[in-house]
Short mmCIF file of N, CA and C in Angstrom, two decimals:
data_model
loop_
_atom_site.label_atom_id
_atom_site.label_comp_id
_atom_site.label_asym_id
_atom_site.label_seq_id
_atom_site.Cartn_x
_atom_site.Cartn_y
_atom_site.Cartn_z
N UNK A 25 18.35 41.27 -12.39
CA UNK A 25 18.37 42.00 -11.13
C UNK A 25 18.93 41.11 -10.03
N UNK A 26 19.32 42.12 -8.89
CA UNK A 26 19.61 41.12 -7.51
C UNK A 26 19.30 40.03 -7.23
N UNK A 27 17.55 40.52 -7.14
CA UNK A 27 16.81 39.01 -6.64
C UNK A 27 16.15 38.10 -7.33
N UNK A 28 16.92 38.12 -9.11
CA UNK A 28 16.37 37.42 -9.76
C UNK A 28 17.98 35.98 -9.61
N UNK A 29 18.81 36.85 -9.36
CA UNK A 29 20.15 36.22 -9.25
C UNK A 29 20.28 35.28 -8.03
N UNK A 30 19.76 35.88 -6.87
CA UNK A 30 19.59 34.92 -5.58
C UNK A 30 18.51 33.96 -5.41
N UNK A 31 17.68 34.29 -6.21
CA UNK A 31 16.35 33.45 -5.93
C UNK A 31 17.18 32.06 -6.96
N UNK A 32 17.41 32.54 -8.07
CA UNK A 32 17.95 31.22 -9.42
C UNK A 32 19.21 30.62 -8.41
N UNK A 33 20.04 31.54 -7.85
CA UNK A 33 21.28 30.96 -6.87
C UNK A 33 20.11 30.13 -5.75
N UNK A 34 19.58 30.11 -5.07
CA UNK A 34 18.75 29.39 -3.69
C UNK A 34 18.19 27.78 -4.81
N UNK A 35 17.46 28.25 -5.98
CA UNK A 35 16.85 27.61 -6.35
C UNK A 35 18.24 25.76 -6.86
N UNK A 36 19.25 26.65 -7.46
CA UNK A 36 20.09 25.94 -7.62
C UNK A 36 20.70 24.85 -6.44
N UNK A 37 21.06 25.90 -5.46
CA UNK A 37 20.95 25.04 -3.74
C UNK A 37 19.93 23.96 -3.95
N UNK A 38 18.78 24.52 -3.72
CA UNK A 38 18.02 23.58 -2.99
C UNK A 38 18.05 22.48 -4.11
N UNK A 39 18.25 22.39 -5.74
CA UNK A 39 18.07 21.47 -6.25
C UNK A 39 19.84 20.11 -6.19
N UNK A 40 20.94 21.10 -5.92
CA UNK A 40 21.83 20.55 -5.38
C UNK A 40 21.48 18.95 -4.10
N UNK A 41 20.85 20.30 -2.86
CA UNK A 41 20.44 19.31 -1.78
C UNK A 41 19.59 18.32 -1.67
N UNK A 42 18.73 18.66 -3.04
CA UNK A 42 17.52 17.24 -3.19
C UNK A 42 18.05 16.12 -3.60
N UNK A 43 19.35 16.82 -4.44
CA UNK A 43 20.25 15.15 -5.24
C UNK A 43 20.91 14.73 -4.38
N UNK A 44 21.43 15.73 -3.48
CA UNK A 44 21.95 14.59 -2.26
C UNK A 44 21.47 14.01 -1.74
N UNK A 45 20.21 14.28 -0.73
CA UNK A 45 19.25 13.66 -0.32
C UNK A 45 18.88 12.49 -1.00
N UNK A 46 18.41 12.40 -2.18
CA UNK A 46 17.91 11.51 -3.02
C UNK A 46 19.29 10.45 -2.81
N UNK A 47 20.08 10.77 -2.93
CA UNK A 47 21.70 9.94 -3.42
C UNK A 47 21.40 9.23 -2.14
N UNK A 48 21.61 9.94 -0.61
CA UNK A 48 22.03 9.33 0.35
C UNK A 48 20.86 8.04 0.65
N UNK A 49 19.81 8.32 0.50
CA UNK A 49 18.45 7.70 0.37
C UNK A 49 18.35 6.68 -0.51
N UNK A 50 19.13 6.96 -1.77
CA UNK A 50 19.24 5.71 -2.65
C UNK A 50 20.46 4.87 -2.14
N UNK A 51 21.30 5.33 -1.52
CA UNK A 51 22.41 4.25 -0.91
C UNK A 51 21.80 3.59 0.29
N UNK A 52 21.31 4.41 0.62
CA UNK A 52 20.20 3.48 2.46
C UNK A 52 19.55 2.33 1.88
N UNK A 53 18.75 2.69 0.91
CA UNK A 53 17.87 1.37 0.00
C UNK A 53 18.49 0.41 -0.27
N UNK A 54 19.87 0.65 -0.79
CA UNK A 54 20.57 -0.60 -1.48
C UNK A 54 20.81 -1.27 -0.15
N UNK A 55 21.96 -0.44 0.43
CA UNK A 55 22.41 -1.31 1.57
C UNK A 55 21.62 -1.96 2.49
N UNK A 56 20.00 -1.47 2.65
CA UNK A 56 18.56 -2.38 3.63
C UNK A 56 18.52 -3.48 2.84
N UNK A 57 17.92 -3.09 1.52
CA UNK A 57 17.90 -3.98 0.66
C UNK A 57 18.91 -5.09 0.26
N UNK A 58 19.98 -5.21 0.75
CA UNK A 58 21.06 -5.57 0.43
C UNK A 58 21.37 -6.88 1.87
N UNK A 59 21.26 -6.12 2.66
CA UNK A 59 21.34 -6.85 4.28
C UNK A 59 19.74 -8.06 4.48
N UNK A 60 18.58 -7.05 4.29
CA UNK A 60 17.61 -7.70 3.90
C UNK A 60 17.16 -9.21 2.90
N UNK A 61 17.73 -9.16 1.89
CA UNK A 61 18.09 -10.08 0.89
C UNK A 61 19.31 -11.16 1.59
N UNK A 62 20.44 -10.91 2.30
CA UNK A 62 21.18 -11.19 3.19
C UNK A 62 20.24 -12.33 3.76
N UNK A 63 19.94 -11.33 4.83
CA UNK A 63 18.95 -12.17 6.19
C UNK A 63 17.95 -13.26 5.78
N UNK A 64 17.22 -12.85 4.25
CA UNK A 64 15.95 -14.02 3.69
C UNK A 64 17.02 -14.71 3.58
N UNK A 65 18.07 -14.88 3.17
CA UNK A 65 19.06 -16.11 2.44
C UNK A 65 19.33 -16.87 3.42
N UNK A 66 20.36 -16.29 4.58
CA UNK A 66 20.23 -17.30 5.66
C UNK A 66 19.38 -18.35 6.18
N UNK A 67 18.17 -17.09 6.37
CA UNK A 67 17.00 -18.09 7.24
C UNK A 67 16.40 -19.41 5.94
N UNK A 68 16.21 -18.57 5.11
CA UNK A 68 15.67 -19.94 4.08
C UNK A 68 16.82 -20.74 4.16
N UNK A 69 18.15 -20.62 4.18
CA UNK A 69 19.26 -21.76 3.94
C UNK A 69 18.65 -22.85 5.81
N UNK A 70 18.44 -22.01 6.82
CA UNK A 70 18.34 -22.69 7.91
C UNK A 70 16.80 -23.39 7.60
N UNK A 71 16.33 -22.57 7.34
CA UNK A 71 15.19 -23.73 6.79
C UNK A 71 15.09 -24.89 6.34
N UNK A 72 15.92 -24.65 5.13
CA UNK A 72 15.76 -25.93 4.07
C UNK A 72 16.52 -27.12 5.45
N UNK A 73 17.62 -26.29 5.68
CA UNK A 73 18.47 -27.52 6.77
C UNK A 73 17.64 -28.15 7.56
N UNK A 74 16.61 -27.38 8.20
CA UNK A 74 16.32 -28.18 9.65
C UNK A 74 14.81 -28.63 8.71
N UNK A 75 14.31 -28.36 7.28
CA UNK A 75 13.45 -29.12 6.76
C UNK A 75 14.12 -30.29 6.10
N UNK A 76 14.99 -30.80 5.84
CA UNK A 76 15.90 -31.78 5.53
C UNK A 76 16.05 -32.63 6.42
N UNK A 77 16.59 -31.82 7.61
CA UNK A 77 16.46 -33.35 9.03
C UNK A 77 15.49 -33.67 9.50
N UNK A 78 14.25 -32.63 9.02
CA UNK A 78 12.96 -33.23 9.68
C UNK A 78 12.53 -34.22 8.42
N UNK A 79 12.86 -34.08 7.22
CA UNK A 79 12.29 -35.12 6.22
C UNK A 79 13.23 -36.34 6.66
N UNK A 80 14.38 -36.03 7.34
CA UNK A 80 15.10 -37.59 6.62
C UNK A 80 14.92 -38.37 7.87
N UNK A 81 14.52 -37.57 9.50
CA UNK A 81 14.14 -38.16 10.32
C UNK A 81 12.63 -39.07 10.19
N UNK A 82 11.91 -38.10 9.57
CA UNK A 82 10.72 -39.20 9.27
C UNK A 82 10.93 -40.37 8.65
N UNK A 83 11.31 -40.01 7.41
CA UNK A 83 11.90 -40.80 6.73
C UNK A 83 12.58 -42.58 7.35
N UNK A 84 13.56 -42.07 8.15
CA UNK A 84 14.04 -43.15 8.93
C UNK A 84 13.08 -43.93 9.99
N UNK A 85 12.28 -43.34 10.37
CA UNK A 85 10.84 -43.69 11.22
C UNK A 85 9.89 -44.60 10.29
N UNK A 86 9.61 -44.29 9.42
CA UNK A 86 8.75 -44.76 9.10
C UNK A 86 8.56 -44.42 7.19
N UNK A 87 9.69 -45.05 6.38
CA UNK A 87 9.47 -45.19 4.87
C UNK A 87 8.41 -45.07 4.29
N UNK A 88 7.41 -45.85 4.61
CA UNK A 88 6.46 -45.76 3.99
C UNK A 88 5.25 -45.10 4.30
N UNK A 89 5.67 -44.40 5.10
CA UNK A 89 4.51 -42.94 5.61
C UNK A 89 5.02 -42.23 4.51
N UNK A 90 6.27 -41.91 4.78
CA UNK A 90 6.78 -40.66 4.70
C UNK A 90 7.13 -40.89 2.76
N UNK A 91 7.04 -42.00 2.16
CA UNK A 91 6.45 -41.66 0.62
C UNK A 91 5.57 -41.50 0.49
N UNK A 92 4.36 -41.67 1.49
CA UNK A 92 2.81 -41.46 1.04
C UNK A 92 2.77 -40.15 1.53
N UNK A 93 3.60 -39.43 2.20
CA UNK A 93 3.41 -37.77 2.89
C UNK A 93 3.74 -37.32 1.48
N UNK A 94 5.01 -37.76 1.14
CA UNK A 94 5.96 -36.98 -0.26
C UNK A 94 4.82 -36.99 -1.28
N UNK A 95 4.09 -38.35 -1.58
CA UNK A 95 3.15 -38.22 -2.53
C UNK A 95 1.70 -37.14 -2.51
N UNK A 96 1.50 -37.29 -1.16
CA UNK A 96 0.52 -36.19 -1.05
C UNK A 96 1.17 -34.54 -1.58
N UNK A 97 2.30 -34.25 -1.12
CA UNK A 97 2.82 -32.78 -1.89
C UNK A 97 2.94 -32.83 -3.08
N UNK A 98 3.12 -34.40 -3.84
CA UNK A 98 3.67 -33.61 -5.01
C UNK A 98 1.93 -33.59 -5.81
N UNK A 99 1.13 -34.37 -5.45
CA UNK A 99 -0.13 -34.03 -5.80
C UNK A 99 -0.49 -32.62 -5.32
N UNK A 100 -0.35 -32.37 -4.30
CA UNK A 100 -0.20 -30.70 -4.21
C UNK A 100 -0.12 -29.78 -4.66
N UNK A 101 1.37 -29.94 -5.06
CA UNK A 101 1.85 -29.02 -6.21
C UNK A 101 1.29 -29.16 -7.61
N UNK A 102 1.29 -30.59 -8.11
CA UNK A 102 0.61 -30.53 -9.00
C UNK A 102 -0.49 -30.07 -9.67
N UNK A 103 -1.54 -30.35 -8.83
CA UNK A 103 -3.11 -30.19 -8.93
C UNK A 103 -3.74 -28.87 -8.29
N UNK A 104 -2.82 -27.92 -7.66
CA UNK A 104 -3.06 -26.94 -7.41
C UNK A 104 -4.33 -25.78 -7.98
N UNK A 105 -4.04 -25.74 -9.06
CA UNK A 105 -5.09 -24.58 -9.76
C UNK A 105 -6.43 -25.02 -10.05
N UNK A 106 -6.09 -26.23 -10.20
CA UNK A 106 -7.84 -27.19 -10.68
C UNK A 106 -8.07 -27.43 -11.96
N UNK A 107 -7.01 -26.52 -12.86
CA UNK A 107 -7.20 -27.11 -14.37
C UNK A 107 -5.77 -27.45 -14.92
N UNK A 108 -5.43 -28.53 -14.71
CA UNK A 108 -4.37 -29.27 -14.72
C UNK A 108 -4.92 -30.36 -15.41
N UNK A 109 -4.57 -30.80 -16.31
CA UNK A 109 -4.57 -32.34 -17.10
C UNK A 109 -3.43 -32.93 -17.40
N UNK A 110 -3.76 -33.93 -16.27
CA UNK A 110 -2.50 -35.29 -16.82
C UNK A 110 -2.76 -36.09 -17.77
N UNK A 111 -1.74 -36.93 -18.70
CA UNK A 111 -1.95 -37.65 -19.07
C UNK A 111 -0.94 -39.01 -18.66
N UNK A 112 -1.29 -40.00 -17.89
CA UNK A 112 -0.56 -40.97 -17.32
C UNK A 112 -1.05 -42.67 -17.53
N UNK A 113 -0.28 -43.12 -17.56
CA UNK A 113 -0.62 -44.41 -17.86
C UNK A 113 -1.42 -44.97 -17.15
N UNK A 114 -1.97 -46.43 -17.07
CA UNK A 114 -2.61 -46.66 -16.16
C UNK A 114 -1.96 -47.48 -14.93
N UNK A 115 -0.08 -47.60 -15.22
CA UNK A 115 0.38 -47.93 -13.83
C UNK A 115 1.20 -47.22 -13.70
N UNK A 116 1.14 -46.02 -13.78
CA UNK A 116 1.86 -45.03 -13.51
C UNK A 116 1.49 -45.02 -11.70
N UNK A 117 2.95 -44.41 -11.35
CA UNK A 117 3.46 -44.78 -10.10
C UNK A 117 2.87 -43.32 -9.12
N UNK A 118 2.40 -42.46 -9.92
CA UNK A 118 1.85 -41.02 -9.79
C UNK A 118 1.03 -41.14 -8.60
N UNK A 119 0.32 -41.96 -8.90
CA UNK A 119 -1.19 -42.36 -8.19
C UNK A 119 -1.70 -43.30 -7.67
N UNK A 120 -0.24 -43.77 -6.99
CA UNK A 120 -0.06 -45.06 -6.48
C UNK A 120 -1.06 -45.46 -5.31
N UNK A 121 -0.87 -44.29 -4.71
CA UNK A 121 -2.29 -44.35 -3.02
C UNK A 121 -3.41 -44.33 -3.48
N UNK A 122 -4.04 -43.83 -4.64
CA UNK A 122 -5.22 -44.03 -5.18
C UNK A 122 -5.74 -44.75 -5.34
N UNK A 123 -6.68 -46.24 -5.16
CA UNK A 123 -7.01 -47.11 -5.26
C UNK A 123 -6.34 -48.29 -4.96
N UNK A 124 -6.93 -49.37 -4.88
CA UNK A 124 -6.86 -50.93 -4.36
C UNK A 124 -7.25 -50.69 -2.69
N UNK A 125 -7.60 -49.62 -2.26
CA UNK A 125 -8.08 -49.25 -0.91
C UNK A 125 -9.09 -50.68 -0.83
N UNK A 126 -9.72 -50.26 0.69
CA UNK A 126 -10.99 -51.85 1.13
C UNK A 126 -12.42 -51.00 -0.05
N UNK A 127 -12.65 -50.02 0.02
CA UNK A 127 -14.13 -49.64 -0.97
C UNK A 127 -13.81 -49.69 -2.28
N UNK A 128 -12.60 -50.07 -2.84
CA UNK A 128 -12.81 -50.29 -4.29
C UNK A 128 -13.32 -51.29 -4.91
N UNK A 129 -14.08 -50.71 -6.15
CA UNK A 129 -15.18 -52.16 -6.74
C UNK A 129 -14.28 -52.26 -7.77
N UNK A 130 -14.63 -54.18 -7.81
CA UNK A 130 -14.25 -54.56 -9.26
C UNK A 130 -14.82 -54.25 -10.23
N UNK A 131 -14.23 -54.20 -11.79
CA UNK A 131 -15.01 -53.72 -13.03
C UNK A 131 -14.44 -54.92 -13.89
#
């Protein structure tokens, strides 16, 4: 009938206009997503830069702070989770700030 023909014709429309919709909506995503991913890249690249001149300025200040700063991160990173086991020698360079401090006892 008529309005079995216009209703299946409307229905067809509207499923036409959802794929466009959907289409134009999936191109908006990429291209945010796209500019977005963009913008993190920069700023982390300006990051790392102006974290680079702030390491190498310390650095030039004062060497031997600024290996005992480095050593504190990489114990950081390391020891993070709490179940971490090293196995290191006993002059391993790892754990260099660790002892010969003024409260260490002889054994």
């Amino acid at each position: 009938s008529e309005r079995e023909r216009q209703a299946k014709e409307l229905r067809a429309q509207g499923y036409e206009w959802g794929q466009q919709i959907r289409a134009r909506a999936d191109r908006e995503r990429t291209v945010i997503l796209a500019e977005a991913t963009r913008q993190a890249n920069v700023l982390r690249s300006q990051g790392d830069t102006e974290s680079s001149r702030i390491y190498n300025d310390a650095y030039g200040r004062d060497p031997k702070f600024y290996d005992f700063y480095r050593s504190l991160e990489a114990y950081r990173k390391t020891l993070t989770d709490g179940n971490t086991t090293l196995l290191l020698s006993p002059d391993s360079d790892f754990f260099r700030y660790f002892g010969g401090g003024p409260h260490q006892t002889k054994r």
